[in-house]
CSV table of C-alpha atoms and ligand atoms in Angstrom, one decimal:
chain,number,residue,atom,x,y,z
A,1,MET,CA,147.0,-187.6,119.5
A,2,PRO,CA,143.9,-189.6,120.7
A,3,ILE,CA,140.5,-187.9,119.3
A,4,GLN,CA,139.1,-185.1,120.7
A,5,PHE,CA,135.4,-184.8,121.5
A,6,ALA,CA,133.5,-182.2,123.5
A,7,VAL,CA,129.7,-181.2,123.3
A,8,LEU,CA,129.9,-177.2,122.8
A,9,ALA,CA,126.5,-177.0,123.9
A,10,SER,CA,123.3,-178.9,124.1
A,11,GLY,CA,119.6,-177.9,124.6
A,12,SER,CA,116.3,-176.8,122.7
A,13,ARG,CA,118.8,-173.5,123.2
A,14,GLY,CA,121.3,-174.8,121.1
A,15,ASN,CA,123.4,-177.3,120.0
A,16,ALA,CA,127.0,-178.2,118.4
A,17,SER,CA,129.9,-180.4,119.1
A,18,LEU,CA,133.3,-180.6,118.0
A,19,VAL,CA,135.4,-184.0,117.0
A,20,ARG,CA,138.5,-183.4,115.8
A,21,THR,CA,141.8,-185.4,114.7
A,22,GLU,CA,145.0,-184.0,114.7
A,23,GLY,CA,144.0,-180.1,114.3
A,24,VAL,CA,141.3,-180.9,112.1
A,25,GLY,CA,137.9,-180.2,113.4
A,26,LEU,CA,133.9,-180.8,112.6
A,27,LEU,CA,131.5,-179.6,113.5
A,28,ILE,CA,128.5,-181.5,113.9
A,29,ASP,CA,125.5,-178.6,114.1
A,30,PHE,CA,125.4,-174.9,114.8
A,31,GLY,CA,122.9,-173.8,116.6
A,32,ILE,CA,124.5,-171.4,118.5
A,33,GLY,CA,125.8,-167.8,117.3
A,34,PRO,CA,129.6,-167.5,116.2
A,35,ARG,CA,130.7,-165.9,118.9
A,36,ALA,CA,129.5,-167.6,120.8
A,37,LEU,CA,131.1,-170.4,119.6
A,38,ALA,CA,134.3,-168.9,119.1
A,39,GLN,CA,133.9,-168.8,123.6
A,40,ARG,CA,133.0,-172.1,123.5
A,41,LEU,CA,135.9,-173.5,121.0
A,42,GLU,CA,138.3,-171.4,123.3
A,43,SER,CA,136.9,-173.8,126.4
A,44,VAL,CA,138.3,-176.5,125.0
A,45,GLY,CA,141.4,-175.6,123.4
A,46,ALA,CA,140.2,-174.9,119.7
A,47,SER,CA,138.8,-172.2,117.4
A,48,TRP,CA,137.3,-171.4,114.5
A,49,ASP,CA,140.6,-171.8,112.7
A,50,HIS,CA,140.4,-175.6,113.3
A,51,ILE,CA,136.9,-176.1,111.9
A,52,SER,CA,137.3,-177.9,108.2
A,53,ALA,CA,133.8,-179.0,108.1
A,54,ALA,CA,130.4,-179.1,109.6
A,55,LEU,CA,127.6,-181.8,109.8
A,56,LEU,CA,123.7,-181.0,110.3
A,57,THR,CA,121.5,-182.9,112.0
A,58,HIS,CA,118.3,-181.0,110.7
A,59,THR,CA,116.9,-178.1,110.6
A,60,HIS,CA,115.3,-176.8,114.3
A,61,GLY,CA,116.5,-173.7,114.9
A,62,ASP,CA,118.5,-174.9,118.1
A,63,HIS,CA,120.8,-176.7,115.5
A,64,VAL,CA,121.2,-173.8,113.0
A,65,ASP,CA,122.3,-170.4,113.7
A,66,GLU,CA,122.8,-168.2,111.0
A,67,HIS,CA,125.3,-166.1,111.5
A,68,ALA,CA,126.6,-169.0,112.4
A,69,LEU,CA,126.7,-170.1,108.5
A,70,ARG,CA,127.7,-166.8,107.4
A,71,ASN,CA,131.0,-167.1,109.7
A,72,MET,CA,131.2,-171.0,107.8
A,73,ALA,CA,131.0,-169.2,104.3
A,74,ARG,CA,132.9,-166.4,105.1
A,75,ARG,CA,136.1,-169.2,106.5
A,76,LYS,CA,135.4,-171.5,103.5
A,77,ILE,CA,134.0,-174.2,105.9
A,78,ALA,CA,132.5,-177.1,104.0
A,79,LEU,CA,128.9,-177.3,105.0
A,80,TYR,CA,127.4,-181.4,104.7
A,81,CYS,CA,123.8,-182.0,104.9
A,82,HIS,CA,120.6,-183.6,102.7
A,83,GLU,CA,119.3,-182.6,100.2
A,84,GLY,CA,115.9,-182.2,102.2
A,85,HIS,CA,117.0,-179.3,104.2
A,86,ARG,CA,117.5,-176.9,101.4
A,87,ARG,CA,114.0,-175.6,102.3
A,88,GLY,CA,115.1,-174.7,105.7
A,89,LEU,CA,118.5,-173.3,104.7
A,90,GLU,CA,117.4,-171.4,101.4
A,91,SER,CA,116.7,-168.0,103.0
A,92,PHE,CA,120.1,-167.8,104.6
A,93,GLU,CA,122.5,-165.7,102.9
A,94,GLY,CA,125.1,-167.8,104.3
A,95,PHE,CA,123.8,-170.6,102.8
A,96,ARG,CA,123.4,-169.2,99.6
A,97,GLU,CA,127.5,-168.4,99.9
A,98,LEU,CA,128.0,-171.2,100.9
A,99,GLU,CA,126.5,-173.1,97.8
A,100,GLN,CA,128.4,-170.3,95.0
A,101,SER,CA,131.3,-171.3,97.0
A,102,GLY,CA,130.4,-174.6,95.9
A,103,LEU,CA,130.6,-176.1,99.6
A,104,VAL,CA,127.4,-177.7,100.2
A,105,ARG,CA,128.2,-181.5,100.0
A,106,HIS,CA,125.1,-183.3,100.2
A,107,TYR,CA,125.2,-186.2,102.0
A,108,GLY,CA,122.4,-189.2,101.2
A,109,ASP,CA,122.1,-193.0,102.8
A,110,GLN,CA,125.4,-194.0,102.0
A,111,PRO,CA,129.1,-193.5,104.0
A,112,PHE,CA,131.0,-191.3,103.7
A,113,LEU,CA,134.8,-188.9,103.9
A,114,THR,CA,134.9,-185.5,105.0
A,115,PRO,CA,138.3,-183.5,104.0
A,116,ALA,CA,138.8,-184.3,107.2
A,117,GLY,CA,139.4,-188.0,106.9
A,118,MET,CA,136.7,-188.9,108.2
A,119,ARG,CA,133.8,-191.5,107.5
A,120,VAL,CA,129.9,-190.4,108.4
A,121,GLU,CA,127.5,-192.5,108.4
A,122,PRO,CA,123.8,-191.2,108.6
A,123,LEU,CA,121.2,-193.2,110.3
A,124,GLU,CA,117.9,-191.7,109.6
A,125,LEU,CA,115.8,-190.4,112.4
A,126,SER,CA,112.0,-189.9,113.1
A,127,HIS,CA,111.3,-185.8,114.1
A,128,ASP,CA,109.2,-183.0,113.3
A,129,GLY,CA,112.2,-180.8,112.5
A,130,GLY,CA,112.0,-182.5,108.4
A,131,PRO,CA,115.1,-185.1,107.7
A,132,THR,CA,116.9,-185.5,110.3
A,133,PHE,CA,119.9,-187.4,111.0
A,134,GLY,CA,122.2,-189.0,114.3
A,135,PHE,CA,125.6,-190.3,112.8
A,136,ARG,CA,128.4,-192.7,113.2
A,137,ILE,CA,131.5,-191.3,112.3
A,138,GLU,CA,135.0,-193.4,112.8
A,139,ALA,CA,138.1,-191.0,112.4
A,140,ARG,CA,141.7,-192.3,113.0
A,141,SER,CA,144.1,-190.6,114.8
A,142,GLY,CA,147.6,-190.5,113.5
A,143,ARG,CA,149.3,-193.9,112.6
A,144,ALA,CA,146.8,-195.8,114.4
A,145,LYS,CA,145.8,-199.1,112.7
A,146,ARG,CA,142.0,-198.8,114.9
A,147,PRO,CA,139.5,-195.6,113.8
A,148,VAL,CA,138.1,-194.3,116.7
A,149,ALA,CA,134.0,-195.1,116.5
A,150,LEU,CA,131.6,-192.0,117.8
A,151,GLY,CA,127.9,-193.0,117.7
A,152,TYR,CA,125.9,-189.3,118.0
A,153,LEU,CA,122.1,-189.5,118.2
A,154,ALA,CA,119.9,-186.7,118.9
A,155,ASP,CA,116.1,-185.0,118.5
A,156,THR,CA,114.2,-187.9,117.5
A,157,GLY,CA,110.8,-189.7,119.1
A,158,HIS,CA,112.2,-192.9,118.8
A,159,TRP,CA,114.9,-195.4,118.2
A,160,THR,CA,114.8,-198.7,115.7
A,161,GLU,CA,116.9,-201.9,116.0
A,162,THR,CA,118.7,-200.8,113.0
A,163,ILE,CA,120.1,-197.9,114.4
A,164,ALA,CA,120.9,-199.8,117.3
A,165,ASP,CA,122.5,-202.6,115.1
A,166,ASN,CA,124.3,-199.2,113.3
A,167,LEU,CA,126.1,-197.5,116.7
A,168,THR,CA,127.3,-201.4,117.6
A,169,ASP,CA,131.2,-201.5,119.3
A,170,VAL,CA,131.1,-197.3,119.3
A,171,ASP,CA,133.8,-196.7,121.5
A,172,LEU,CA,131.6,-193.4,122.6
A,173,LEU,CA,128.2,-193.3,122.4
A,174,GLY,CA,126.2,-189.5,122.4
A,175,VAL,CA,122.6,-190.2,123.1
A,176,GLU,CA,119.7,-188.0,123.7
A,177,PHE,CA,118.1,-187.7,127.4
A,178,ASN,CA,116.0,-185.5,126.6
A,179,HIS,CA,112.7,-186.0,129.3
A,180,ASP,CA,111.1,-187.1,132.5
A,181,VAL,CA,108.3,-188.3,131.2
A,182,GLU,CA,106.5,-187.4,134.3
A,183,LEU,CA,107.8,-184.2,134.5
A,184,GLN,CA,106.9,-183.6,131.2
A,185,LYS,CA,103.4,-184.2,131.5
A,186,THR,CA,102.8,-182.5,134.6
A,187,SER,CA,104.7,-179.5,133.1
A,188,ARG,CA,102.6,-176.5,132.2
A,189,ARG,CA,103.1,-176.7,128.7
A,190,SER,CA,99.8,-176.4,126.1
A,191,PRO,CA,98.8,-180.3,125.8
A,192,ALA,CA,99.7,-179.8,122.1
A,193,LEU,CA,103.7,-179.5,123.0
A,194,ILE,CA,103.1,-182.4,125.6
A,195,ALA,CA,102.1,-184.6,123.3
A,196,ARG,CA,104.1,-183.6,120.0
A,197,ASN,CA,107.4,-184.5,122.7
A,198,LEU,CA,106.2,-188.0,124.0
A,199,GLY,CA,105.3,-188.5,120.4
A,200,ASP,CA,107.2,-190.9,117.9
A,201,LYS,CA,108.1,-187.4,116.0
A,202,GLY,CA,109.5,-185.6,119.3
A,203,HIS,CA,112.1,-186.2,121.6
A,204,LEU,CA,113.8,-189.3,123.2
A,205,SER,CA,112.7,-189.8,126.9
A,206,ASN,CA,115.4,-190.6,129.3
A,207,GLU,CA,113.8,-194.8,129.5
A,208,GLN,CA,113.7,-194.7,125.7
A,209,GLY,CA,117.7,-193.1,125.7
A,210,ALA,CA,118.6,-195.9,128.6
A,211,ARG,CA,116.7,-198.9,126.5
A,212,LEU,CA,119.3,-197.7,123.2
A,213,VAL,CA,122.1,-197.7,125.8
A,214,ALA,CA,121.0,-201.0,126.8
A,215,ALA,CA,120.2,-201.9,122.9
A,216,VAL,CA,123.9,-200.7,121.5
A,217,LEU,CA,125.5,-203.0,124.6
A,218,SER,CA,124.1,-206.1,124.1
A,219,ARG,CA,125.5,-205.5,120.8
A,220,SER,CA,129.3,-204.9,121.1
A,221,SER,CA,132.3,-206.6,122.3
A,222,PRO,CA,133.0,-205.7,126.4
A,223,GLY,CA,135.2,-203.0,127.1
A,224,ALA,CA,134.2,-201.5,123.4
A,225,MET,CA,132.2,-198.5,124.4
A,226,ARG,CA,134.1,-196.5,127.2
A,227,HIS,CA,132.1,-193.3,127.2
A,228,LEU,CA,128.1,-192.8,127.0
A,229,VAL,CA,126.9,-188.7,127.0
A,230,LEU,CA,123.6,-187.3,127.0
A,231,LEU,CA,122.6,-185.2,125.0
A,232,HIS,CA,120.0,-182.4,124.3
A,233,LEU,CA,118.5,-182.9,128.1
A,234,SER,CA,115.6,-180.3,128.7
A,235,GLU,CA,115.5,-177.9,130.6
A,236,GLN,CA,111.8,-177.5,132.5
A,237,CYS,CA,110.9,-181.7,131.8
A,238,ASN,CA,114.7,-183.1,132.6
A,239,ARG,CA,117.1,-182.9,135.9
A,240,PRO,CA,120.4,-183.8,135.3
A,241,HIS,CA,120.7,-186.2,138.5
A,242,ILE,CA,117.1,-188.0,136.6
A,243,ALA,CA,118.7,-188.8,133.8
A,244,LEU,CA,122.3,-190.3,135.0
A,245,ASP,CA,120.7,-192.3,137.6
A,246,THR,CA,118.1,-193.5,134.5
A,247,ALA,CA,121.8,-194.1,132.3
A,248,ARG,CA,123.4,-196.2,135.3
A,249,ALA,CA,121.1,-198.1,135.6
A,250,VAL,CA,121.5,-200.0,132.5
A,251,LEU,CA,125.6,-199.1,132.8
A,252,ARG,CA,125.5,-201.3,135.6
A,253,ASN,CA,129.3,-202.1,136.9
A,254,ARG,CA,130.6,-201.7,133.4
A,255,ARG,CA,133.8,-199.4,133.4
A,256,ILE,CA,132.2,-196.4,130.9
A,257,ASP,CA,132.3,-192.7,131.7
A,258,LEU,CA,129.1,-191.3,132.0
A,259,HIS,CA,128.0,-187.7,130.8
A,260,ALA,CA,125.8,-185.5,130.9
A,261,ALA,CA,126.0,-182.3,128.9
A,262,LEU,CA,124.3,-179.1,129.2
A,263,GLN,CA,123.1,-176.2,127.6
A,264,SER,CA,125.6,-174.2,128.9
A,265,PRO,CA,129.0,-174.5,129.9
A,266,ALA,CA,130.3,-176.1,127.4
A,267,HIS,CA,131.1,-179.9,128.0
A,268,PRO,CA,134.5,-180.6,129.5
A,269,ASN,CA,136.8,-182.1,126.3
A,270,LEU,CA,136.7,-186.4,125.7
A,271,TRP,CA,139.9,-188.4,124.5
A,272,VAL,CA,139.1,-191.6,123.0
A,273,GLU,CA,141.9,-193.8,122.3
A,274,PRO,CA,141.6,-196.4,119.6
A,275,ASN,CA,140.6,-199.6,121.6
A,276,ARG,CA,143.2,-201.6,122.0
A,277,ARG,CA,141.3,-204.7,122.9
A,278,GLY,CA,141.4,-206.6,119.8
A,279,ARG,CA,138.0,-204.8,118.6
A,280,SER,CA,138.3,-203.2,114.6
A,281,SER,CA,135.4,-200.5,115.3
A,282,SER,CA,135.8,-200.5,111.4
A,283,LYS,CA,134.6,-204.3,111.1
A,284,PRO,CA,130.9,-204.6,110.2
A,285,ALA,CA,129.3,-205.4,113.1
A,286,PRO,CA,127.4,-209.1,112.8
A,287,LYS,CA,123.7,-207.9,112.5
A,288,ARG,CA,124.0,-204.6,110.9
A,289,SER,CA,121.1,-204.2,108.0
A,290,LYS,CA,120.4,-202.5,105.1
A,291,ARG,CA,118.5,-199.2,106.0
A,292,GLN,CA,116.4,-197.1,103.9
A,293,VAL,CA,117.4,-193.5,104.7
A,294,GLY,CA,117.9,-190.1,102.6
A,295,THR,CA,113.9,-190.1,101.6
A,296,PRO,CA,113.1,-187.0,101.7
A,297,ALA,CA,110.0,-186.3,103.9
A,298,ALA,CA,107.0,-185.4,102.8
A,299,GLU,CA,106.3,-182.8,105.6
A,300,PRO,CA,107.6,-179.3,105.4
A,301,SER,CA,111.3,-178.7,107.0
A,302,PHE,CA,111.2,-174.8,107.7
A,303,LEU,CA,113.5,-173.7,109.9
A,304,PHE,CA,111.6,-173.4,113.8
A,305,SER,CA,112.4,-173.7,117.3
A,306,ASP,CA,112.4,-176.9,118.6
A,307,ALA,CA,110.7,-176.5,122.3
A,308,SER,CA,111.8,-180.1,123.9
B,401,ZN,ZN1,116.9,-180.3,119.3
B,402,ZN,ZN1,115.2,-181.1,116.9
């Protein structure tokens, strides 16, 4: 069975995605309520019963829903978060219940394995929500020799060559295309919010996201990437056709399926097979380098909304 990837919600009003191998699922973020999550899961042929773990990028309110946390505690779903996320989570009863049940696991700068057998490599991002991470996730389907590699990166003001190195040869890349710079600058938002969104700790513009895609493609084997998913599009300061056109310009004629995930509804399932073209996605990429991640940010990581 191929790996199932579904963006359940994407944008400043809530984020959640599903990665599922044969019957076992991992949530990336849970920024919508448990009933809405159940409906979105059902729309892609899954349910809460399939979720064995959740992986948190950061504690902004569009990535963490208090009631979803309680539902996870009730269902004994393990939570993978960074130690620095504690400040943003500890006021939530669901988080305390998960801790009491021994279901809170901390990730740092090293790759780790989830109970679903997925290998997760945290990638430190630059954002004003406290410690914030993207991920390279490798999941094996059935008896396939090669894993499927997924890259997931949103809520970051900029990206680095090291991040691009670590996304080399992913089969599917989900990357933030948050805003069009002109629409952001000419919006009726406060100057402070505009500056924040355009700044180094805000969100990637369409052009920044496209440059990251180009950097990953330049490092990857031909044919490695088969899906590109645009994430966290601003409803006020972006338009799907602008984001898609910007992405298309760097994809050129490559055979890569292009998708723009929206706030609602869930994006239809993407099914990712292991690549049969002689490339091993578990093989370290030639230029992947050592990173410094896991240092809790000095700034507060309180949970607040992320008006992107
Ligand atoms: Zn966000
Ligand atoms: Zn955020």
